[in-house]
């Protein structure tokens, strides 16, 4: 059975790129553009990995990560945070919120897939 990955990204091009690359590598992928519906959808989908943009309209990815960590069904799901925020202290803030790993945008495919494979196989 394919591993399930949820992609939370409001930018259409980034979301499509992430989803296309993941599907090409054999993953079952669900994508979400609206951060407000993420937690309920994730509980229904039961992902093996969540890829979370930090800058989402209407809700912060950091808040969503913290909420996911409070949900019994999502507590142990690894979260790969991706963001254009790459200022000093941002990575520490995202990791301390509960993300498993952090990648700064623009994201190249090789490091992206390296992070995905490491997280999905651990």
CSV table of C-alpha atoms in Angstrom, one decimal:
chain,number,residue,atom,x,y,z
A,1,UNK,CA,0.0,0.0,0.0
A,2,UNK,CA,1.3,3.5,-0.9
A,3,UNK,CA,2.3,5.9,1.8
A,4,UNK,CA,-0.1,8.8,2.2
A,5,UNK,CA,1.1,12.3,2.1
A,6,UNK,CA,-1.0,15.5,2.7
A,7,UNK,CA,0.3,18.6,1.0
A,8,UNK,CA,-0.9,21.9,2.6
A,9,UNK,CA,0.1,24.7,0.3
A,10,UNK,CA,-2.0,27.7,-0.9
A,11,UNK,CA,0.2,28.6,-3.9
A,12,UNK,CA,-1.2,26.7,-6.9
A,13,UNK,CA,2.1,26.2,-8.7
A,14,UNK,CA,4.0,25.0,-5.6
A,15,UNK,CA,1.1,22.7,-4.6
A,16,UNK,CA,1.0,21.2,-8.1
A,17,UNK,CA,4.8,20.7,-8.2
A,18,UNK,CA,4.9,19.0,-4.8
A,19,UNK,CA,1.9,16.7,-5.7
A,20,UNK,CA,3.3,15.8,-9.2
A,21,UNK,CA,6.7,14.9,-7.8
A,22,UNK,CA,5.2,12.9,-4.9
A,23,UNK,CA,2.8,11.0,-7.2
A,24,UNK,CA,5.6,10.3,-9.7
A,25,UNK,CA,7.5,8.7,-6.8
A,26,UNK,CA,4.5,6.4,-6.0
A,27,UNK,CA,2.9,8.2,-3.1
A,28,UNK,CA,-0.8,8.6,-2.5
A,29,UNK,CA,-1.3,12.4,-2.3
A,30,UNK,CA,-4.1,14.6,-0.9
A,31,UNK,CA,-3.7,18.4,-1.3
A,32,UNK,CA,-5.3,21.2,0.6
A,33,UNK,CA,-5.1,24.9,-0.3
A,34,UNK,CA,-7.2,26.3,2.6
A,35,UNK,CA,-5.5,25.9,5.9
A,36,UNK,CA,-8.8,26.2,7.9
A,37,UNK,CA,-9.9,22.7,6.8
A,38,UNK,CA,-6.5,21.0,7.3
A,39,UNK,CA,-7.0,19.3,10.7
A,40,UNK,CA,-10.3,17.7,10.0
A,41,UNK,CA,-9.2,16.5,6.5
A,42,UNK,CA,-6.0,15.2,8.0
A,43,UNK,CA,-7.9,13.2,10.6
A,44,UNK,CA,-10.0,11.6,7.9
A,45,UNK,CA,-7.1,11.0,5.5
A,46,UNK,CA,-4.7,9.6,8.1
A,47,UNK,CA,-1.5,10.7,6.3
A,48,UNK,CA,1.9,9.2,6.9
A,49,UNK,CA,3.5,12.6,6.4
A,50,UNK,CA,2.2,16.2,6.2
A,51,UNK,CA,4.0,18.8,4.1
A,52,UNK,CA,2.9,22.2,5.6
A,53,UNK,CA,3.4,25.6,4.2
A,54,UNK,CA,3.9,28.1,7.0
A,55,UNK,CA,2.4,31.2,5.3
A,56,UNK,CA,-1.3,30.4,4.6
A,57,UNK,CA,-4.2,32.8,4.2
A,58,UNK,CA,-6.5,33.0,7.3
A,59,UNK,CA,-4.4,30.7,9.5
A,60,UNK,CA,-0.7,30.3,10.3
A,61,UNK,CA,1.0,27.0,9.5
A,62,UNK,CA,2.7,27.2,12.9
A,63,UNK,CA,-0.8,27.3,14.6
A,64,UNK,CA,-1.8,24.3,12.4
A,65,UNK,CA,1.3,22.3,13.4
A,66,UNK,CA,0.6,23.1,17.1
A,67,UNK,CA,-3.0,22.0,16.7
A,68,UNK,CA,-2.0,18.8,14.9
A,69,UNK,CA,0.3,17.9,17.8
A,70,UNK,CA,-2.7,18.2,20.2
A,71,UNK,CA,-4.8,15.8,18.2
A,72,UNK,CA,-4.4,12.1,19.2
A,73,UNK,CA,-4.7,10.9,15.6
A,74,UNK,CA,-2.0,13.3,14.3
A,75,UNK,CA,0.4,13.6,17.2
A,76,UNK,CA,3.0,11.2,15.8
A,77,UNK,CA,2.6,12.1,12.1
A,78,UNK,CA,5.9,13.7,10.8
A,79,UNK,CA,5.5,17.3,9.5
A,80,UNK,CA,7.8,18.8,6.9
A,81,UNK,CA,7.4,22.6,7.1
A,82,UNK,CA,8.2,24.5,3.9
A,83,UNK,CA,8.3,28.3,3.9
A,84,UNK,CA,9.7,31.4,2.2
A,85,UNK,CA,10.4,32.7,5.7
A,86,UNK,CA,14.1,32.0,6.1
A,87,UNK,CA,15.1,34.7,8.6
A,88,UNK,CA,17.3,34.0,11.6
A,89,UNK,CA,15.3,32.1,14.2
A,90,UNK,CA,12.5,31.0,11.9
A,91,UNK,CA,13.7,27.4,11.7
A,92,UNK,CA,13.9,27.1,15.5
A,93,UNK,CA,10.4,28.7,15.8
A,94,UNK,CA,8.9,26.2,13.3
A,95,UNK,CA,10.6,23.2,14.9
A,96,UNK,CA,9.7,24.2,18.4
A,97,UNK,CA,6.0,24.5,17.2
A,98,UNK,CA,6.2,20.7,16.5
A,99,UNK,CA,7.5,20.4,12.9
A,100,UNK,CA,9.8,17.4,12.3
A,101,UNK,CA,11.9,19.1,9.6
A,102,UNK,CA,12.1,22.5,7.9
A,103,UNK,CA,12.9,23.4,4.3
A,104,UNK,CA,13.2,27.0,3.0
A,105,UNK,CA,11.7,28.0,-0.3
A,106,UNK,CA,12.4,27.9,-3.1
A,107,UNK,CA,12.6,24.2,-2.6
A,108,UNK,CA,14.7,22.1,-5.0
A,109,UNK,CA,13.4,18.7,-5.9
A,110,UNK,CA,16.4,16.6,-4.7
A,111,UNK,CA,16.5,18.0,-1.2
A,112,UNK,CA,12.7,18.0,-1.0
A,113,UNK,CA,12.5,14.3,-2.0
A,114,UNK,CA,15.5,13.5,0.3
A,115,UNK,CA,13.6,15.0,3.2
A,116,UNK,CA,10.4,13.2,2.3
A,117,UNK,CA,12.1,9.8,2.0
A,118,UNK,CA,14.0,10.3,5.3
A,119,UNK,CA,10.8,11.2,7.1
A,120,UNK,CA,8.5,8.6,5.5
A,121,UNK,CA,10.9,5.8,6.2
A,122,UNK,CA,11.8,6.7,9.8
